[in-house]
PDB file of C-alpha atoms and ligand atoms in Angstrom:
ATOM      1  CA  SER A  27     -32.410 133.641  46.232  1.00 84.00           C
ATOM      2  CA  VAL A  28     -31.063 130.548  47.622  1.00 88.00           C
ATOM      3  CA  SER A  29     -28.191 132.326  49.456  1.00 92.00           C
ATOM      4  CA  GLU A  30     -30.440 135.111  50.977  1.00 98.00           C
ATOM      5  CA  ARG A  31     -29.448 136.035  54.537  1.00 98.00           C
ATOM      6  CA  THR A  32     -31.469 137.074  57.485  1.00 98.00           C
ATOM      7  CA  TYR A  33     -30.589 138.206  60.982  1.00 99.00           C
ATOM      8  CA  ILE A  34     -32.551 136.451  63.572  1.00 99.00           C
ATOM      9  CA  MET A  35     -32.163 137.171  67.256  1.00 99.00           C
ATOM     10  CA  VAL A  36     -33.543 135.303  70.381  1.00 99.00           C
ATOM     11  CA  LYS A  37     -34.441 138.305  72.755  1.00 99.00           C
ATOM     12  CA  PRO A  38     -33.586 138.374  76.442  1.00 98.00           C
ATOM     13  CA  ASP A  39     -37.108 136.869  77.442  1.00 98.00           C
ATOM     14  CA  GLY A  40     -36.375 133.908  74.963  1.00 98.00           C
ATOM     15  CA  VAL A  41     -33.035 133.286  76.408  1.00 98.00           C
ATOM     16  CA  GLN A  42     -34.323 133.379  80.154  1.00 98.00           C
ATOM     17  CA  ARG A  43     -37.323 131.173  79.332  1.00 98.00           C
ATOM     18  CA  GLY A  44     -35.118 128.475  77.771  1.00 98.00           C
ATOM     19  CA  LEU A  45     -36.476 128.733  74.155  1.00 98.00           C
ATOM     20  CA  VAL A  46     -32.967 129.143  72.381  1.00 98.00           C
ATOM     21  CA  GLY A  47     -32.868 125.463  71.359  1.00 98.00           C
ATOM     22  CA  ASN A  48     -36.393 125.456  70.172  1.00 98.00           C
ATOM     23  CA  ILE A  49     -36.045 128.525  68.274  1.00 98.00           C
ATOM     24  CA  LEU A  50     -32.631 127.573  66.628  1.00 98.00           C
ATOM     25  CA  GLY A  51     -34.163 124.129  65.949  1.00 98.00           C
ATOM     26  CA  ARG A  52     -36.963 125.537  63.818  1.00 98.00           C
ATOM     27  CA  PHE A  53     -34.479 127.285  61.402  1.00 98.00           C
ATOM     28  CA  GLU A  54     -32.135 124.201  61.298  1.00 97.00           C
ATOM     29  CA  GLN A  55     -35.040 121.801  60.457  1.00 97.00           C
ATOM     30  CA  ARG A  56     -36.538 124.080  57.872  1.00 97.00           C
ATOM     31  CA  GLY A  57     -33.280 123.862  55.922  1.00 96.00           C
ATOM     32  CA  PHE A  58     -31.740 127.014  56.574  1.00 97.00           C
ATOM     33  CA  LYS A  59     -27.886 127.254  57.038  1.00 97.00           C
ATOM     34  CA  LEU A  60     -26.516 128.789  60.114  1.00 98.00           C
ATOM     35  CA  ILE A  61     -23.608 131.056  59.219  1.00 98.00           C
ATOM     36  CA  ALA A  62     -23.201 133.123  62.450  1.00 98.00           C
ATOM     37  CA  LEU A  63     -24.009 132.660  66.059  1.00 98.00           C
ATOM     38  CA  LYS A  64     -23.202 134.316  69.502  1.00 98.00           C
ATOM     39  CA  LEU A  65     -24.655 135.028  72.764  1.00 98.00           C
ATOM     40  CA  VAL A  66     -24.311 138.726  73.413  1.00 98.00           C
ATOM     41  CA  HIS A  67     -25.480 141.168  76.279  1.00 98.00           C
ATOM     42  CA  ALA A  68     -25.604 144.325  74.103  1.00 98.00           C
ATOM     43  CA  THR A  69     -25.472 147.884  75.363  1.00 98.00           C
ATOM     44  CA  PRO A  70     -28.385 150.369  75.015  1.00 98.00           C
ATOM     45  CA  GLU A  71     -26.388 152.242  72.436  1.00 98.00           C
ATOM     46  CA  HIS A  72     -25.806 149.148  70.302  1.00 98.00           C
ATOM     47  CA  LEU A  73     -29.552 148.316  70.673  1.00 98.00           C
ATOM     48  CA  GLU A  74     -30.662 151.764  69.781  1.00 98.00           C
ATOM     49  CA  GLN A  75     -28.698 151.592  66.453  1.00 98.00           C
ATOM     50  CA  HIS A  76     -30.600 148.220  65.824  1.00 98.00           C
ATOM     51  CA  TYR A  77     -33.842 149.747  66.410  1.00 98.00           C
ATOM     52  CA  ILE A  78     -33.011 153.307  64.769  1.00 98.00           C
ATOM     53  CA  ASP A  79     -36.018 153.321  62.773  1.00 97.00           C
ATOM     54  CA  LEU A  80     -38.169 153.201  65.858  1.00 98.00           C
ATOM     55  CA  LYS A  81     -36.663 156.181  67.612  1.00 97.00           C
ATOM     56  CA  GLY A  82     -39.280 158.609  68.621  1.00 96.00           C
ATOM     57  CA  LYS A  83     -42.007 155.965  69.295  1.00 98.00           C
ATOM     58  CA  SER A  84     -43.483 155.945  72.709  1.00 98.00           C
ATOM     59  CA  PHE A  85     -42.363 152.291  73.363  1.00 98.00           C
ATOM     60  CA  PHE A  86     -38.777 153.030  72.322  1.00 98.00           C
ATOM     61  CA  PRO A  87     -37.245 153.681  75.675  1.00 98.00           C
ATOM     62  CA  GLY A  88     -38.957 150.476  77.199  1.00 98.00           C
ATOM     63  CA  LEU A  89     -37.846 148.535  74.175  1.00 98.00           C
ATOM     64  CA  ILE A  90     -34.309 149.539  74.684  1.00 98.00           C
ATOM     65  CA  LYS A  91     -34.450 148.754  78.512  1.00 98.00           C
ATOM     66  CA  TYR A  92     -35.992 145.240  77.646  1.00 98.00           C
ATOM     67  CA  MET A  93     -33.518 144.432  74.991  1.00 98.00           C
ATOM     68  CA  ALA A  94     -30.591 145.394  77.272  1.00 98.00           C
ATOM     69  CA  SER A  95     -31.947 143.574  80.436  1.00 98.00           C
ATOM     70  CA  GLY A  96     -30.029 140.304  79.529  1.00 98.00           C
ATOM     71  CA  PRO A  97     -28.228 138.403  76.773  1.00 98.00           C
ATOM     72  CA  VAL A  98     -29.540 137.898  73.346  1.00 99.00           C
ATOM     73  CA  VAL A  99     -28.793 135.159  70.871  1.00 99.00           C
ATOM     74  CA  ALA A 100     -27.678 136.618  67.574  1.00 99.00           C
ATOM     75  CA  MET A 101     -27.610 134.770  64.365  1.00 98.00           C
ATOM     76  CA  VAL A 102     -27.512 134.771  60.785  1.00 99.00           C
ATOM     77  CA  TRP A 103     -29.443 132.102  58.628  1.00 98.00           C
ATOM     78  CA  GLU A 104     -28.998 131.595  54.928  1.00 98.00           C
ATOM     79  CA  GLY A 105     -31.323 130.096  52.469  1.00 96.00           C
ATOM     80  CA  LEU A 106     -34.211 130.427  50.029  1.00 96.00           C
ATOM     81  CA  ASP A 107     -36.259 133.373  50.654  1.00 97.00           C
ATOM     82  CA  ALA A 108     -34.591 133.723  54.331  1.00 98.00           C
ATOM     83  CA  VAL A 109     -35.865 137.148  54.924  1.00 98.00           C
ATOM     84  CA  LYS A 110     -39.580 136.571  54.232  1.00 98.00           C
ATOM     85  CA  THR A 111     -39.603 132.899  55.488  1.00 98.00           C
ATOM     86  CA  GLY A 112     -38.026 134.064  58.662  1.00 98.00           C
ATOM     87  CA  ARG A 113     -40.677 136.563  59.251  1.00 98.00           C
ATOM     88  CA  SER A 114     -43.432 134.134  58.633  1.00 98.00           C
ATOM     89  CA  MET A 115     -41.719 131.757  60.929  1.00 98.00           C
ATOM     90  CA  LEU A 116     -41.699 134.396  63.804  1.00 98.00           C
ATOM     91  CA  GLY A 117     -45.488 135.370  63.410  1.00 98.00           C
ATOM     92  CA  ALA A 118     -46.897 138.831  63.667  1.00 98.00           C
ATOM     93  CA  THR A 119     -45.312 141.588  65.839  1.00 98.00           C
ATOM     94  CA  ASN A 120     -48.162 141.280  68.211  1.00 98.00           C
ATOM     95  CA  PRO A 121     -48.260 137.760  69.465  1.00 98.00           C
ATOM     96  CA  LEU A 122     -51.947 137.836  69.756  1.00 98.00           C
ATOM     97  CA  ALA A 123     -52.294 138.096  66.207  1.00 98.00           C
ATOM     98  CA  SER A 124     -49.528 135.441  65.539  1.00 98.00           C
ATOM     99  CA  ALA A 125     -50.908 132.041  64.274  1.00 98.00           C
ATOM    100  CA  PRO A 126     -50.169 128.913  66.258  1.00 98.00           C
ATOM    101  CA  GLY A 127     -47.434 127.108  64.925  1.00 98.00           C
ATOM    102  CA  THR A 128     -45.276 130.321  64.452  1.00 98.00           C
ATOM    103  CA  ILE A 129     -42.725 131.086  67.380  1.00 98.00           C
ATOM    104  CA  ARG A 130     -44.500 133.900  68.694  1.00 98.00           C
ATOM    105  CA  GLY A 131     -47.965 132.304  68.362  1.00 98.00           C
ATOM    106  CA  ASP A 132     -46.521 129.284  70.231  1.00 98.00           C
ATOM    107  CA  PHE A 133     -44.627 131.060  73.162  1.00 98.00           C
ATOM    108  CA  ALA A 134     -45.631 134.678  73.376  1.00 98.00           C
ATOM    109  CA  LEU A 135     -48.711 136.862  74.509  1.00 98.00           C
ATOM    110  CA  ALA A 136     -47.363 140.600  74.814  1.00 98.00           C
ATOM    111  CA  VAL A 137     -45.900 142.759  72.077  1.00 98.00           C
ATOM    112  CA  GLY A 138     -43.377 144.000  74.464  1.00 98.00           C
ATOM    113  CA  ARG A 139     -42.129 140.511  75.106  1.00 98.00           C
ATOM    114  CA  ASN A 140     -42.339 138.841  71.828  1.00 98.00           C
ATOM    115  CA  ILE A 141     -39.144 136.635  72.311  1.00 98.00           C
ATOM    116  CA  CYS A 142     -37.475 137.046  68.802  1.00 98.00           C
ATOM    117  CA  HIS A 143     -36.356 139.557  66.188  1.00 99.00           C
ATOM    118  CA  GLY A 144     -36.261 138.877  62.466  1.00 99.00           C
ATOM    119  CA  SER A 145     -35.025 141.295  59.628  1.00 98.00           C
ATOM    120  CA  ASP A 146     -38.009 142.750  57.688  1.00 98.00           C
ATOM    121  CA  SER A 147     -36.275 143.326  54.291  1.00 98.00           C
ATOM    122  CA  VAL A 148     -32.940 142.114  52.391  1.00 98.00           C
ATOM    123  CA  GLU A 149     -31.519 145.700  52.862  1.00 98.00           C
ATOM    124  CA  ASN A 150     -32.166 145.823  56.720  1.00 98.00           C
ATOM    125  CA  ALA A 151     -30.887 142.316  56.975  1.00 98.00           C
ATOM    126  CA  GLU A 152     -27.642 143.391  55.427  1.00 98.00           C
ATOM    127  CA  LYS A 153     -27.464 146.477  58.019  1.00 98.00           C
ATOM    128  CA  GLU A 154     -28.306 144.318  60.943  1.00 98.00           C
ATOM    129  CA  ILE A 155     -25.742 141.438  59.960  1.00 98.00           C
ATOM    130  CA  LYS A 156     -23.109 144.181  59.844  1.00 98.00           C
ATOM    131  CA  LEU A 157     -24.061 145.632  63.098  1.00 98.00           C
ATOM    132  CA  TRP A 158     -24.127 142.473  65.127  1.00 99.00           C
ATOM    133  CA  PHE A 159     -21.354 140.608  63.201  1.00 98.00           C
ATOM    134  CA  PRO A 160     -18.728 143.244  62.203  1.00 98.00           C
ATOM    135  CA  GLU A 161     -16.299 140.431  62.158  1.00 98.00           C
ATOM    136  CA  GLY A 162     -18.203 138.909  59.395  1.00 98.00           C
ATOM    137  CA  VAL A 163     -19.838 135.409  58.914  1.00 98.00           C
ATOM    138  CA  VAL A 164     -18.446 131.921  58.699  1.00 97.00           C
ATOM    139  CA  GLN A 165     -17.997 130.563  55.243  1.00 96.00           C
ATOM    140  CA  TYR A 166     -18.289 126.598  54.910  1.00 95.00           C
ATOM    141  CA  THR A 167     -19.977 124.147  52.644  1.00 92.00           C
ATOM    142  CA  ASN A 168     -22.850 122.269  53.789  1.00 87.00           C
ATOM    143  CA  ASP A 169     -23.300 119.184  51.915  1.00 83.00           C
ATOM    144  CA  ASN A 170     -26.936 118.823  52.601  1.00 86.00           C
ATOM    145  CA  SER A 171     -28.044 121.663  50.395  1.00 86.00           C
ATOM    146  CA  LYS A 172     -28.502 119.210  47.419  1.00 88.00           C
ATOM    147  CA  TRP A 173     -31.292 117.494  49.337  1.00 91.00           C
ATOM    148  CA  ILE A 174     -32.943 120.847  50.280  1.00 89.00           C
ATOM    149  CA  PHE A 175     -32.774 122.711  46.852  1.00 88.00           C
ATOM    150  CA  GLU A 176     -33.368 121.542  43.335  1.00 88.00           C
TER     151      GLU A 176
HETATM  152  P1  DAT B 212     -41.007 143.329  64.563  1.00 70.64           P
HETATM  153  O1  DAT B 212     -40.214 143.134  65.741  1.00 70.64           O
HETATM  154  O2  DAT B 212     -42.122 142.537  64.241  1.00 70.64           O
HETATM  155  O3  DAT B 212     -40.209 143.496  63.326  1.00 70.64           O
HETATM  156  P2  DAT B 212     -41.229 146.242  64.806  1.00 70.64           P
HETATM  157  O4  DAT B 212     -39.920 146.322  64.059  1.00 70.64           O
HETATM  158  O5  DAT B 212     -42.340 147.055  64.162  1.00 70.64           O
HETATM  159  O6  DAT B 212     -41.744 144.950  65.021  1.00 70.64           O
HETATM  160  O7  DAT B 212     -41.076 146.703  66.397  1.00 70.64           O
HETATM  161  C1  DAT B 212     -39.752 146.331  67.093  1.00 70.64           C
HETATM  162  C2  DAT B 212     -40.073 145.685  68.349  1.00 70.64           C
HETATM  163  O8  DAT B 212     -40.698 146.635  69.126  1.00 70.64           O
HETATM  164  C3  DAT B 212     -41.203 144.487  68.378  1.00 70.64           C
HETATM  165  O9  DAT B 212     -40.899 143.489  68.303  1.00 70.64           O
HETATM  166  C4  DAT B 212     -41.940 144.658  69.844  1.00 70.64           C
HETATM  167  C5  DAT B 212     -41.851 146.189  70.032  1.00 70.64           C
HETATM  168  N1  DAT B 212     -42.901 147.083  69.808  1.00 70.64           N
HETATM  169  C6  DAT B 212     -43.399 147.158  68.520  1.00 70.64           C
HETATM  170  N2  DAT B 212     -44.609 147.819  68.662  1.00 70.64           N
HETATM  171  C7  DAT B 212     -44.859 148.038  69.786  1.00 70.64           C
HETATM  172  C8  DAT B 212     -45.845 148.585  70.704  1.00 70.64           C
HETATM  173  N3  DAT B 212     -46.957 149.188  70.132  1.00 70.64           N
HETATM  174  N4  DAT B 212     -45.938 148.400  72.018  1.00 70.64           N
HETATM  175  C9  DAT B 212     -44.682 147.901  72.604  1.00 70.64           C
HETATM  176  N5  DAT B 212     -43.920 147.295  71.957  1.00 70.64           N
HETATM  177  C10 DAT B 212     -43.798 147.379  70.512  1.00 70.64           C
HETATM  178 MG1   MG B 213     -38.738 145.126  62.836  1.00 70.64          MG
END
């Protein structure tokens, strides 16, 4: 739906490498509406909650350490098919399999340094938005929606 929401995050390597503006810009240009944004240095406990489904994987400790190594940019984007479209804009989990033109396909090589996160389902998006933005998102009307949607 037009009001679907997804949780997108620039990971610590994306922030350190100065890719925040580029990643943000792609969602803006595509026509998604920014409804929440913050720079946050998350605790390991918070990140374990975010990646709870992966607990037990061999790479889990390394993943948490990497994600806690610096600030991340947490954001919520709203628009038509936001979850699926967000995932396709990110590219495959392993950047070596990501098509050029995707964020990972343009900026990353290693699966453990793949610079961005995007929700994989509407249900998980709702959970992640609650986890990262317990204060809620920002409500405002964006007059350009009539130029983006029929
Ligand atoms: P995605 O981030 O594409 O949703 P995921 O949820 O399966 O992928 O995994 C979360 C993150 O964990 C992923 O972005 C990078 C890391 N990861 C996944 N598989 C990995 C692996 N085999 N080795 C190292 N890191 C991995
Ligand atoms: Mg995932």
